[in-house]
PDB file of C-alpha atoms in Angstrom:
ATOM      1  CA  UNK L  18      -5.657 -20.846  71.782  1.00 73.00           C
ATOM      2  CA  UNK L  19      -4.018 -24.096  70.055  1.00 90.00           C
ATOM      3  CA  UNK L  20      -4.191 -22.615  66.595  1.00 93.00           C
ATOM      4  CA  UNK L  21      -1.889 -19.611  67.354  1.00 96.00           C
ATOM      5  CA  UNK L  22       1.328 -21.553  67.993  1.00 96.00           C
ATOM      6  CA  UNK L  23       0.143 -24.092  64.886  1.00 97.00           C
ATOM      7  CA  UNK L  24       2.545 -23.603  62.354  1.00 97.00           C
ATOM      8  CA  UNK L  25       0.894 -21.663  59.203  1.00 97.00           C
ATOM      9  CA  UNK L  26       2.674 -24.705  57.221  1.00 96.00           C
ATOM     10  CA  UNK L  27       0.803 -27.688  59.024  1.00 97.00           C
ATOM     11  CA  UNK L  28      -2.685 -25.866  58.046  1.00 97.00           C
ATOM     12  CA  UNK L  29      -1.747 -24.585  54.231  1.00 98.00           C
ATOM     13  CA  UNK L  30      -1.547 -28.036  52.754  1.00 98.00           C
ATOM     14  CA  UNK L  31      -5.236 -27.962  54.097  1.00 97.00           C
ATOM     15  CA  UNK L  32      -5.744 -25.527  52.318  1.00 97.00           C
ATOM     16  CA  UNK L  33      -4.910 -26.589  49.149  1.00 98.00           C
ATOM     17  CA  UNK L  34      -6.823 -29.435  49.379  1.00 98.00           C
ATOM     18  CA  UNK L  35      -9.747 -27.664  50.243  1.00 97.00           C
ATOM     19  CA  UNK L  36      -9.315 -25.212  46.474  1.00 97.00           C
ATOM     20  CA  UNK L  37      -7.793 -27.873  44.599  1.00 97.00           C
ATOM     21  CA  UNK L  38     -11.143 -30.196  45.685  1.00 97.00           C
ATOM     22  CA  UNK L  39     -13.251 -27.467  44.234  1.00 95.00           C
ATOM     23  CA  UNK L  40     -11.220 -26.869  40.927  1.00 97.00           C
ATOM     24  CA  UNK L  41      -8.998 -23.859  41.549  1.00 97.00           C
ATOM     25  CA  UNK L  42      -5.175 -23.176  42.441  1.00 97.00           C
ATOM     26  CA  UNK L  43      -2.884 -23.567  44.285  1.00 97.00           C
ATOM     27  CA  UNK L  44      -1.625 -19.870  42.670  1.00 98.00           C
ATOM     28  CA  UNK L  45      -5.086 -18.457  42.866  1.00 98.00           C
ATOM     29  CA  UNK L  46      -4.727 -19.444  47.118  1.00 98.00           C
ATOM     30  CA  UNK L  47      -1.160 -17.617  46.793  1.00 98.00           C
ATOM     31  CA  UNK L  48      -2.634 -15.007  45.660  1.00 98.00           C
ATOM     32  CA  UNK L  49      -5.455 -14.396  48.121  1.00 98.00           C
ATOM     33  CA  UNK L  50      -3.048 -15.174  51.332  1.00 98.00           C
ATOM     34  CA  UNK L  51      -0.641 -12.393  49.623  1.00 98.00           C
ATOM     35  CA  UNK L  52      -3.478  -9.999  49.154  1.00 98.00           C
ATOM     36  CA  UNK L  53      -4.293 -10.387  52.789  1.00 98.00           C
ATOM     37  CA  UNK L  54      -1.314 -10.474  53.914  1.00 98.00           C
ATOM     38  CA  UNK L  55       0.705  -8.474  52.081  1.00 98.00           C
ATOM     39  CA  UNK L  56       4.120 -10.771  51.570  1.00 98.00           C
ATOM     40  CA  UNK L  57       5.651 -11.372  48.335  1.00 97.00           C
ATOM     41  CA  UNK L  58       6.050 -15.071  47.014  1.00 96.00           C
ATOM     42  CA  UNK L  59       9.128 -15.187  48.596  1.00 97.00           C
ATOM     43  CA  UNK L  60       8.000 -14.373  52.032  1.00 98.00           C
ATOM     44  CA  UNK L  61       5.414 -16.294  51.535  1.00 97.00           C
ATOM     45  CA  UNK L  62       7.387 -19.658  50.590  1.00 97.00           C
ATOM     46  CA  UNK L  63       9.599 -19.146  53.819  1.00 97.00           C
ATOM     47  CA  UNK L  64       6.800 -18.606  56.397  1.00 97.00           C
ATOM     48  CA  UNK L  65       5.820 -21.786  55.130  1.00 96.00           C
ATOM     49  CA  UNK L  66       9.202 -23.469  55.004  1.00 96.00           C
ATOM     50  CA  UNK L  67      10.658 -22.231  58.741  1.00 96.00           C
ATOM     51  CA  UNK L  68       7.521 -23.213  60.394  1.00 95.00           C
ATOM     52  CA  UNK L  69       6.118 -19.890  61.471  1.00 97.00           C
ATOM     53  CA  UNK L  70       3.174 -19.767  63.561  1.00 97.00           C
ATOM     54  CA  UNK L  71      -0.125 -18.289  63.238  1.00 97.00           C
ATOM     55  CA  UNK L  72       0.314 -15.622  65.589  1.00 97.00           C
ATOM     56  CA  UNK L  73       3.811 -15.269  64.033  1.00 97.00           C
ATOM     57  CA  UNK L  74       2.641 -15.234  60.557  1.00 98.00           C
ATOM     58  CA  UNK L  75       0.140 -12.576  61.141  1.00 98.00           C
ATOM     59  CA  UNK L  76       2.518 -10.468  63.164  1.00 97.00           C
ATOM     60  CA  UNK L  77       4.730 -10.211  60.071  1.00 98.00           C
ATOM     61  CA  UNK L  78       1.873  -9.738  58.184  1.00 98.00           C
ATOM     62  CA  UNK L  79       0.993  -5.889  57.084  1.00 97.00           C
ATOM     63  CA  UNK L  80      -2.254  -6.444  56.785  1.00 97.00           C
ATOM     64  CA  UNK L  81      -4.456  -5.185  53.978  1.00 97.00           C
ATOM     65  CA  UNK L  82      -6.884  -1.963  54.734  1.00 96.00           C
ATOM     66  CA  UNK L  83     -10.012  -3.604  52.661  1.00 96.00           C
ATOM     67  CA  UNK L  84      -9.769  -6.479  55.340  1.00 96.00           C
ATOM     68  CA  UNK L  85     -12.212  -5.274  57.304  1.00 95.00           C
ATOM     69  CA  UNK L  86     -14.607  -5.483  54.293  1.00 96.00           C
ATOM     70  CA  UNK L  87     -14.041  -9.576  54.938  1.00 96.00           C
ATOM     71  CA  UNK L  88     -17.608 -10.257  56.077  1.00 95.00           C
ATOM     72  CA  UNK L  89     -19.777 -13.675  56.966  1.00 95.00           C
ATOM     73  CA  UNK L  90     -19.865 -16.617  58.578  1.00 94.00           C
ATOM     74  CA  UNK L  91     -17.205 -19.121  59.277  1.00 92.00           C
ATOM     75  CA  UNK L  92     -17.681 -21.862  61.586  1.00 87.00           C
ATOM     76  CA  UNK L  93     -20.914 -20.536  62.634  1.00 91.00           C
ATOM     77  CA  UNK L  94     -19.434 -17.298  63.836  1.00 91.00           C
ATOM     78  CA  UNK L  95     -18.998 -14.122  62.351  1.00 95.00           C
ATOM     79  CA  UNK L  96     -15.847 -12.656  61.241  1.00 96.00           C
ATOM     80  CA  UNK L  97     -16.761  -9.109  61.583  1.00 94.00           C
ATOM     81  CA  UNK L  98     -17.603  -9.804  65.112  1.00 95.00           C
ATOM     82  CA  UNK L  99     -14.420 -11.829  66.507  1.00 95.00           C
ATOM     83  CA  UNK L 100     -12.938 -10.250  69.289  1.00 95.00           C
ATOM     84  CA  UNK L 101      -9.503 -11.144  69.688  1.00 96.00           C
ATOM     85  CA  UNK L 102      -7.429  -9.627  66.962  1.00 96.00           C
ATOM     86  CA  UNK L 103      -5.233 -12.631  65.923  1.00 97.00           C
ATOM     87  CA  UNK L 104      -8.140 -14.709  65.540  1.00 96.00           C
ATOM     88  CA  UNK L 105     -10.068 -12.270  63.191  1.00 97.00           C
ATOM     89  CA  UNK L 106      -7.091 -12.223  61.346  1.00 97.00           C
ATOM     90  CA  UNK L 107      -7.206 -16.541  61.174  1.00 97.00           C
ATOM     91  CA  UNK L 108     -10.668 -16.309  60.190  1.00 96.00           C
ATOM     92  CA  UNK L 109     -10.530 -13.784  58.106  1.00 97.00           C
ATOM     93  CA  UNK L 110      -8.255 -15.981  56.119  1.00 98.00           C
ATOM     94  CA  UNK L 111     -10.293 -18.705  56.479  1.00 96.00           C
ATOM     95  CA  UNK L 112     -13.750 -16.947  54.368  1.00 97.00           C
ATOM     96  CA  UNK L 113     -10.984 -15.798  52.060  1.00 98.00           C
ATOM     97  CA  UNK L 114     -10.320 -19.753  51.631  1.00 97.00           C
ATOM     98  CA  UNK L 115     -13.883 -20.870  51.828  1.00 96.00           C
ATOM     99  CA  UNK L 116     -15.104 -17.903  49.085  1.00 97.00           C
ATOM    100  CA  UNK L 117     -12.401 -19.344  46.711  1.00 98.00           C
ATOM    101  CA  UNK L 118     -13.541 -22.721  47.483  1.00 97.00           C
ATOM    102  CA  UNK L 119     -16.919 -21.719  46.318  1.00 96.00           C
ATOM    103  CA  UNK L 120     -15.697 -20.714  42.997  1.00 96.00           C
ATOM    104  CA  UNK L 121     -16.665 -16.776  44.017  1.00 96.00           C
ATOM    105  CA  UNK L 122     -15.196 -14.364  41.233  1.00 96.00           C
ATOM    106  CA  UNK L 123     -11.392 -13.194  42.352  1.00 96.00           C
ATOM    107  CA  UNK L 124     -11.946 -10.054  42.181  1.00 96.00           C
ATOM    108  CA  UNK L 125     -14.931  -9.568  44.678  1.00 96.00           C
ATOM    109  CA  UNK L 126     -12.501 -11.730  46.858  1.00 97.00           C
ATOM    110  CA  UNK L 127      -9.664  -9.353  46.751  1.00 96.00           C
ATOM    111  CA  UNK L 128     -12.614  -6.963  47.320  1.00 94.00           C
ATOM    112  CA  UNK L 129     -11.564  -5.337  44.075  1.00 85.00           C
TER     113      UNK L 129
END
């Protein structure tokens, strides 16, 4: 699939725009992507400045346990039943976006 050799940079400016649009951070989106993902800011900030691909990104990625309690529906398919690995993992990221976007409460985000 196109999206798995998209750079992780080319789409997080998107994402930004999407949480800035609806009032929140740019630092609250940090935070989420870190939770999921489980880099530091400084991993973080060089995925995004070497150009590191999805499937890259998430390979690197040690990937939180309470993903899997990342439920819904995200492009009118749900996340809990996406086959392919790597692209649970993408849309997992993606409700994680959209639920900030909505102004849901961080901590039922990071599934605290």
């Amino acid at each position: 699939m196109r999206i798995f050799t998209t750079p992780f940079g080319d789409v997080y400016p998107l994402y930004v725009a999407k949480v800035e649009r609806k009032g929140r951070t740019t630092a609250e989106l940090d935070e989420v992507v870190r939770w999921l993902t489980g880099f530091s800011d400084a991993e973080l900030a060089r995925h995004l400045a070497d150009g590191t691909t999805f499937e890259d990104f998430f390979a690197a990625a040690d990937l939180n346990p309470d993903a899997k309690l990342i439920t819904g529906v995200v492009c009118g398919v749900r996340v809990e039943d996406v086959e392919d690995p790597l692209m649970q993992k993408i849309r997992y990221l993606d409700k994680l976006v959209d639920e900030l976007a909505r102004g849901k409460a961080m901590e039922k985000i990071l599934r605290s």
